[in-house]
Short mmCIF file of C-alpha atoms and ligand atoms in Angstrom, two decimals:
data_model
loop_
_atom_site.label_atom_id
_atom_site.label_comp_id
_atom_site.label_asym_id
_atom_site.label_seq_id
_atom_site.Cartn_x
_atom_site.Cartn_y
_atom_site.Cartn_z
CA UNK A 1385 108.56 105.36 104.58
CA UNK A 1386 107.85 103.02 107.52
CA UNK A 1387 104.41 103.15 109.11
CA UNK A 1388 103.67 102.87 112.80
CA UNK A 1389 100.64 100.75 113.70
CA UNK A 1390 98.57 103.76 114.84
CA UNK A 1391 99.34 105.75 111.68
CA UNK A 1392 96.33 106.41 109.46
CA UNK A 1393 95.98 103.89 106.68
CA UNK A 1394 95.84 104.09 102.93
CA UNK A 1395 92.73 102.24 101.74
CA UNK A 1396 92.47 100.72 98.26
CA UNK A 1397 88.95 99.93 97.07
CA UNK A 1398 88.51 97.50 94.20
CA UNK A 1399 88.93 93.92 93.11
CA UNK A 1400 90.78 90.97 94.57
CA UNK A 1401 91.17 88.18 92.09
CA UNK A 1402 93.12 84.96 91.76
CA UNK A 1403 95.88 85.20 89.16
CA UNK A 1404 96.93 81.83 87.75
CA UNK A 1405 100.30 82.72 86.26
CA UNK A 1406 102.25 80.74 83.68
CA UNK A 1407 105.75 81.99 82.94
CA UNK A 1408 106.47 81.02 79.31
CA UNK A 1409 109.70 81.01 77.28
CA UNK A 1410 107.84 82.89 74.51
CA UNK A 1411 104.25 83.75 73.68
CA UNK A 1412 102.47 80.48 72.85
CA UNK A 1413 101.15 79.63 69.42
CA UNK A 1414 97.41 78.96 69.29
CA UNK A 1415 96.46 75.28 69.46
CA UNK A 1416 100.03 74.18 70.36
CA UNK A 1417 101.17 72.24 73.44
CA UNK A 1418 104.32 73.53 75.16
CA UNK A 1419 105.75 73.41 78.66
CA UNK A 1420 105.86 76.60 80.73
CA UNK A 1421 108.92 77.55 82.80
CA UNK A 1422 107.00 78.21 85.97
CA UNK A 1423 103.48 78.28 87.35
CA UNK A 1424 102.11 79.94 90.45
CA UNK A 1425 99.02 81.38 92.06
CA UNK A 1426 99.18 85.04 92.93
CA UNK A 1427 96.67 87.27 94.71
CA UNK A 1428 95.78 89.81 92.03
CA UNK A 1429 93.37 92.58 91.16
CA UNK A 1430 94.53 96.18 90.87
CA UNK A 1431 93.53 97.40 94.34
CA UNK A 1432 94.79 94.21 95.97
CA UNK A 1433 98.13 94.48 94.10
CA UNK A 1434 98.52 98.10 95.12
CA UNK A 1435 98.04 97.03 98.76
CA UNK A 1436 100.83 94.46 98.35
CA UNK A 1437 103.15 97.16 97.06
CA UNK A 1438 102.19 99.61 99.83
CA UNK A 1439 102.90 96.93 102.40
CA UNK A 1440 106.29 96.05 100.89
CA UNK A 1441 107.19 99.76 100.94
CA UNK A 1442 106.51 99.89 104.70
CA UNK A 1443 103.03 101.41 104.69
CA UNK A 1444 99.92 100.22 106.50
CA UNK A 1445 97.38 99.44 103.75
CA UNK A 1446 93.80 98.21 103.82
CA UNK A 1447 92.01 96.44 101.01
CA UNK A 1448 88.26 96.94 100.75
CA UNK A 1449 86.33 94.87 98.25
CA UNK A 1450 84.27 91.71 98.04
CA UNK A 1451 85.52 88.21 98.86
CA UNK A 1452 83.58 85.06 98.07
CA UNK A 1453 83.99 81.83 100.07
CA UNK A 1454 85.02 79.70 97.13
CA UNK A 1455 88.00 77.28 97.30
CA UNK A 1456 90.28 80.25 96.41
CA UNK A 1457 89.19 82.20 99.52
CA UNK A 1458 91.68 80.66 102.00
CA UNK A 1459 94.58 81.38 99.66
CA UNK A 1460 93.54 85.03 99.32
CA UNK A 1461 93.01 85.58 103.03
CA UNK A 1462 96.31 83.89 103.95
CA UNK A 1463 98.14 85.99 101.40
CA UNK A 1464 96.62 89.24 102.68
CA UNK A 1465 97.78 88.19 106.17
CA UNK A 1466 101.29 87.38 104.88
CA UNK A 1467 101.61 91.01 103.73
CA UNK A 1468 99.90 92.49 106.82
CA UNK A 1469 97.10 93.95 104.70
CA UNK A 1470 93.93 94.77 106.65
CA UNK A 1471 90.77 93.21 105.17
CA UNK A 1472 88.36 93.63 108.09
CA UNK A 1473 85.98 95.85 106.13
CA UNK A 1474 85.61 93.56 103.12
CA UNK A 1475 82.16 92.23 102.25
CA UNK A 1476 82.21 88.42 102.46
CA UNK A 1477 79.75 86.40 100.38
CA UNK A 1478 78.86 82.70 100.36
CA UNK A 1479 79.99 80.54 97.46
CA UNK A 1480 76.59 79.52 96.10
CA UNK A 1481 75.65 83.09 95.19
CA UNK A 1482 78.77 84.52 93.51
CA UNK A 1483 82.10 83.42 92.07
CA UNK A 1484 85.67 84.51 92.76
CA UNK A 1485 87.20 86.47 89.88
CA UNK A 1486 90.03 84.45 88.30
CA UNK A 1487 92.57 85.58 85.71
CA UNK A 1488 94.72 83.22 83.65
CA UNK A 1489 97.94 85.02 82.79
CA UNK A 1490 100.75 84.30 80.36
CA UNK A 1491 104.04 86.04 81.08
CA UNK A 1492 106.45 85.96 78.16
CA UNK A 1493 109.94 85.84 79.69
CA UNK A 1494 111.46 87.11 76.41
CA UNK A 1495 110.11 90.63 76.93
CA UNK A 1496 108.14 90.51 80.20
CA UNK A 1497 104.78 91.02 78.46
CA UNK A 1498 101.70 89.90 80.32
CA UNK A 1499 98.58 88.60 78.60
CA UNK A 1500 95.58 88.48 80.90
CA UNK A 1501 92.34 86.57 80.41
CA UNK A 1502 90.01 87.50 83.24
CA UNK A 1503 86.94 85.40 84.07
CA UNK A 1504 84.60 87.83 85.77
CA UNK A 1505 81.32 85.98 85.34
CA UNK A 1506 78.96 86.28 88.29
CA UNK A 1507 81.23 88.40 90.46
CA UNK A 1508 79.91 90.95 92.91
CA UNK A 1509 81.20 94.52 93.16
CA UNK A 1510 81.48 96.37 96.46
CA UNK A 1511 78.13 97.86 97.48
CA UNK A 1512 77.75 101.24 99.15
CA UNK A 1513 75.99 99.56 102.10
CA UNK A 1514 79.33 97.87 102.98
CA UNK A 1515 81.40 101.03 102.59
CA UNK A 1516 78.93 103.08 104.63
CA UNK A 1517 79.83 101.16 107.80
CA UNK A 1518 83.55 102.02 107.66
CA UNK A 1519 84.89 104.48 110.24
CA UNK A 1520 86.67 107.01 108.02
CA UNK A 1521 88.79 108.50 110.78
CA UNK A 1522 91.31 105.66 110.35
CA UNK A 1523 92.39 106.74 106.84
CA UNK A 1524 94.58 109.42 105.33
CA UNK A 1525 94.01 108.38 101.70
CA UNK A 1526 91.39 106.34 99.83
CA UNK A 1527 92.26 105.07 96.37
CA UNK A 1528 89.57 103.69 94.06
CA UNK A 1529 90.25 101.22 91.29
CA UNK A 1530 87.70 102.61 88.82
CA UNK A 1531 85.38 99.71 88.09
CA UNK A 1532 82.11 99.10 86.35
CA UNK A 1533 80.42 100.08 89.61
CA UNK A 1534 79.67 103.74 89.03
CA UNK A 1535 76.63 104.30 91.25
CA UNK A 1536 78.17 102.70 94.35
CA UNK A 1537 81.57 104.32 93.78
CA UNK A 1538 80.01 107.76 93.37
CA UNK A 1539 78.23 107.36 96.70
CA UNK A 1540 81.47 106.22 98.38
CA UNK A 1541 83.37 109.22 97.03
CA UNK A 1542 80.56 111.58 98.05
CA UNK A 1543 80.62 110.14 101.56
CA UNK A 1544 84.33 110.95 101.88
CA UNK A 1545 83.77 114.47 100.53
CA UNK A 1546 80.99 115.04 103.07
CA UNK A 1547 83.18 113.63 105.85
CA UNK A 1548 86.02 115.93 104.83
CA UNK A 1549 83.74 118.94 105.39
CA UNK A 1550 83.37 117.98 109.06
CA UNK A 1551 87.05 117.55 110.02
CA UNK A 1552 90.14 119.72 110.56
CA UNK A 1553 92.44 120.33 107.61
CA UNK A 1554 94.97 117.82 109.00
CA UNK A 1555 92.33 115.04 109.07
CA UNK A 1556 91.18 115.45 105.47
CA UNK A 1557 91.24 112.21 103.44
CA UNK A 1558 92.76 112.50 100.00
CA UNK A 1559 90.89 110.71 97.21
CA UNK A 1560 92.38 109.12 94.11
CA UNK A 1561 90.84 107.06 91.33
CA UNK A 1562 92.33 104.96 88.58
CA UNK A 1563 90.75 104.85 85.12
CA UNK A 1564 92.32 101.82 83.51
CA UNK A 1565 89.82 99.55 81.86
CA UNK A 1566 88.35 100.39 78.49
CA UNK A 1567 84.95 99.07 79.49
CA UNK A 1568 84.81 101.69 82.25
CA UNK A 1569 84.93 104.65 79.84
CA UNK A 1570 81.58 105.80 81.24
CA UNK A 1571 83.01 106.49 84.72
CA UNK A 1572 85.00 109.56 83.61
CA UNK A 1573 82.52 111.82 85.51
CA UNK A 1574 83.86 110.33 88.77
CA UNK A 1575 87.13 112.19 88.10
CA UNK A 1576 85.58 115.37 89.47
CA UNK A 1577 85.44 113.90 93.00
CA UNK A 1578 89.13 112.96 93.11
CA UNK A 1579 92.22 114.92 94.12
CA UNK A 1580 94.40 112.65 91.95
CA UNK A 1581 93.37 110.68 88.86
CA UNK A 1582 95.48 107.91 87.34
CA UNK A 1583 94.81 107.29 83.64
CA UNK A 1584 96.34 104.22 82.01
CA UNK A 1585 97.69 104.28 78.46
CA UNK A 1586 95.09 101.77 77.28
CA UNK A 1587 92.30 103.94 78.67
CA UNK A 1588 93.85 107.04 77.08
CA UNK A 1589 94.14 105.34 73.69
CA UNK A 1590 90.41 104.67 73.57
CA UNK A 1591 89.94 108.44 73.89
CA UNK A 1592 92.41 108.96 71.01
CA UNK A 1593 95.37 110.13 73.08
CA UNK A 1594 98.67 108.61 71.99
CA UNK A 1595 101.16 109.97 74.52
CA UNK A 1596 101.25 110.77 78.23
CA UNK A 1597 101.44 114.57 77.79
CA UNK A 1598 98.36 114.80 75.56
CA UNK A 1599 96.53 112.48 77.94
CA UNK A 1600 97.06 114.58 81.07
CA UNK A 1601 96.36 117.80 79.13
CA UNK A 1602 93.16 116.34 77.64
CA UNK A 1603 91.75 114.78 80.81
CA UNK A 1604 92.47 117.76 83.08
CA UNK A 1605 89.23 119.30 81.76
CA UNK A 1606 87.30 116.52 83.51
CA UNK A 1607 89.11 116.91 86.84
CA UNK A 1608 88.02 119.14 89.69
CA UNK A 1609 89.73 122.54 90.00
CA UNK A 1610 93.15 121.88 91.54
CA UNK A 1611 92.89 118.16 90.79
CA UNK A 1612 95.91 116.37 89.34
CA UNK A 1613 95.87 113.97 86.39
CA UNK A 1614 98.65 111.38 86.24
CA UNK A 1615 99.41 109.05 83.35
CA UNK A 1616 101.92 106.18 83.23
CA UNK A 1617 102.96 105.19 79.72
CA UNK A 1618 104.95 101.96 79.88
CA UNK A 1619 108.49 102.46 78.64
CA UNK A 1620 107.83 106.17 78.18
CA UNK A 1621 107.57 106.79 81.93
CA UNK A 1622 104.89 109.02 83.40
CA UNK A 1623 103.46 112.54 83.35
CA UNK A 1624 101.31 114.63 85.70
CA UNK A 1625 99.42 117.90 85.29
CA UNK A 1626 97.47 120.05 87.73
CA UNK A 1627 96.06 122.40 85.12
CA UNK A 1628 98.08 125.45 86.08
CA UNK A 1629 101.80 124.68 86.26
CA UNK A 1630 103.81 122.93 83.56
CA UNK A 1631 103.34 119.22 82.94
CA UNK A 1632 105.88 117.27 85.01
CA UNK A 1633 107.35 114.01 83.74
CA UNK A 1634 109.56 111.14 84.79
CA UNK A 1635 111.61 108.75 82.72
CA UNK A 1636 111.62 105.03 83.42
CA UNK A 1637 114.17 103.29 85.61
CA UNK A 1638 114.86 100.13 83.59
CA UNK A 1639 115.83 96.98 85.45
CA UNK A 1640 118.73 94.88 84.16
CA UNK A 1641 116.23 92.66 82.34
CA UNK A 1642 112.47 93.13 82.01
CA UNK A 1643 110.91 89.81 83.01
CA UNK A 1644 107.42 90.52 84.38
CA UNK A 1645 105.35 93.64 83.73
CA UNK A 1646 102.19 92.22 85.35
CA UNK A 1647 101.03 94.86 87.84
CA UNK A 1648 103.55 97.53 86.77
CA UNK A 1649 100.70 100.06 86.67
CA UNK A 1650 99.39 98.99 90.10
CA UNK A 1651 102.92 99.34 91.46
CA UNK A 1652 103.29 102.81 89.93
CA UNK A 1653 99.94 103.91 91.39
CA UNK A 1654 100.68 102.59 94.87
CA UNK A 1655 104.17 104.06 95.14
CA UNK A 1656 103.05 107.42 93.72
CA UNK A 1657 100.17 107.55 96.23
CA UNK A 1658 102.52 106.64 99.06
CA UNK A 1659 104.95 109.41 98.12
CA UNK A 1660 102.16 112.01 97.78
CA UNK A 1661 100.65 110.87 101.07
CA UNK A 1662 103.98 111.51 102.79
CA UNK A 1663 104.14 115.06 101.42
CA UNK A 1664 106.36 114.67 98.37
CA UNK A 1665 105.89 116.94 95.35
CA UNK A 1666 104.08 115.62 92.27
CA UNK A 1667 107.36 115.38 90.35
CA UNK A 1668 109.07 113.52 93.20
CA UNK A 1669 106.06 111.23 93.56
CA UNK A 1670 105.83 110.12 89.91
CA UNK A 1671 109.61 109.69 89.81
CA UNK A 1672 109.39 107.42 92.85
CA UNK A 1673 106.45 105.64 91.15
CA UNK A 1674 108.56 104.97 88.05
CA UNK A 1675 111.52 103.84 90.18
CA UNK A 1676 109.50 101.23 92.09
CA UNK A 1677 107.55 100.15 88.98
CA UNK A 1678 110.83 99.73 87.08
CA UNK A 1679 112.21 97.52 89.84
CA UNK A 1680 108.97 95.49 89.74
CA UNK A 1681 109.45 94.80 86.02
CA UNK A 1682 112.77 93.12 86.86
CA UNK A 1683 111.28 90.56 89.27
CA UNK A 1684 108.51 87.97 89.15
CA UNK A 1685 105.69 89.07 91.42
CA UNK A 1686 106.28 91.88 93.92
CA UNK A 1687 108.78 90.64 96.53
CA UNK A 1688 112.08 92.33 95.87
CA UNK A 1689 110.69 95.62 94.52
CA UNK A 1690 112.70 97.77 96.90
P1 ADP B 2791 100.16 98.97 83.05
O1 ADP B 2791 100.51 97.85 83.99
O2 ADP B 2791 98.92 99.71 83.50
O3 ADP B 2791 100.11 98.59 81.60
P2 ADP B 2791 102.43 100.67 82.32
O4 ADP B 2791 102.87 99.72 81.27
O5 ADP B 2791 101.97 102.02 81.87
O6 ADP B 2791 101.31 100.04 83.28
O7 ADP B 2791 103.65 100.86 83.33
C1 ADP B 2791 103.55 101.59 84.52
C2 ADP B 2791 104.92 102.08 84.90
O8 ADP B 2791 105.80 100.96 85.04
C3 ADP B 2791 105.57 102.97 83.85
O9 ADP B 2791 105.26 104.34 84.06
C4 ADP B 2791 107.05 102.70 84.06
O10 ADP B 2791 107.56 103.55 85.07
C5 ADP B 2791 107.09 101.26 84.55
N1 ADP B 2791 107.41 100.37 83.43
C6 ADP B 2791 106.55 99.73 82.59
N2 ADP B 2791 107.22 99.01 81.66
C7 ADP B 2791 108.54 99.20 81.91
C8 ADP B 2791 109.76 98.73 81.32
N3 ADP B 2791 109.75 97.93 80.24
N4 ADP B 2791 110.93 99.13 81.89
C9 ADP B 2791 110.95 99.92 82.98
N5 ADP B 2791 109.85 100.40 83.57
C10 ADP B 2791 108.66 100.06 83.06
#
């Protein structure tokens, strides 16, 4: 799925954060001192991770979010450039006003689990006034990482819907949103603006759904008519439902050894979006999503996912 430079882009709207990753031989015991096997900085945040995956899969992604000129800024910007991810429409803030989101992450090499402690104090979410300036004709798909930013996100989604009313069928921008974080339970109403909704298992569990099929069946009521609800469920693969046909599912594609599941969901979302954007069926798309996400679980970081 190679992109040419004049091909319309997939935009991911959300957070870019610094991930300080420690790869550990096992999950540490509280108040103990142990050496880790490896340590690295990684550009993280769901939308930013999905852009990395889209780029590695040969697409032409753009990240739109806020960036703050803290000491981490240069690292982020250089890393976006390394993966050819456009960031020209990001809102840039000075250091003395806001902080860069930072996550300290423990990866347990025994089973690939990732434990994330995110420091999100004094961060700034993307404002509608920044999104309003973007020329929408450059995009075929806009994916939102559902964040605690409901009012601005609603306006952004409404803007795309209004834009879509003014263009030919072939120019219509598809909209997707991810509902992943428990503290964003209140943004469920945004589902009705999206063509595709990604629900994570943790989000589903806080609504008392305990498998992927019940999740897509339950949440379809909140989607717009014809909208599709997709749910990835770790080692149980993924399911999708459009409300009229049968639920479609995919099994996982296990790597030889699971060593790093950090960003498996972001990888699934990005590769599923890419497949849908290139005209694949829902079943083909979630299967591709599981294939790429499975490969990701077998490597540290994202390089080497394909
Ligand atoms: P999240 O990162 O949001 O917790 P999930 O754990 O639901 O995401 O995983 C997303 C996708 O990644 C799954 O649908 C599956 O395809 C793949 N995946 C996750 N864990 C594994 C695993 N242990 N082996 C193979 N694939 C996996």
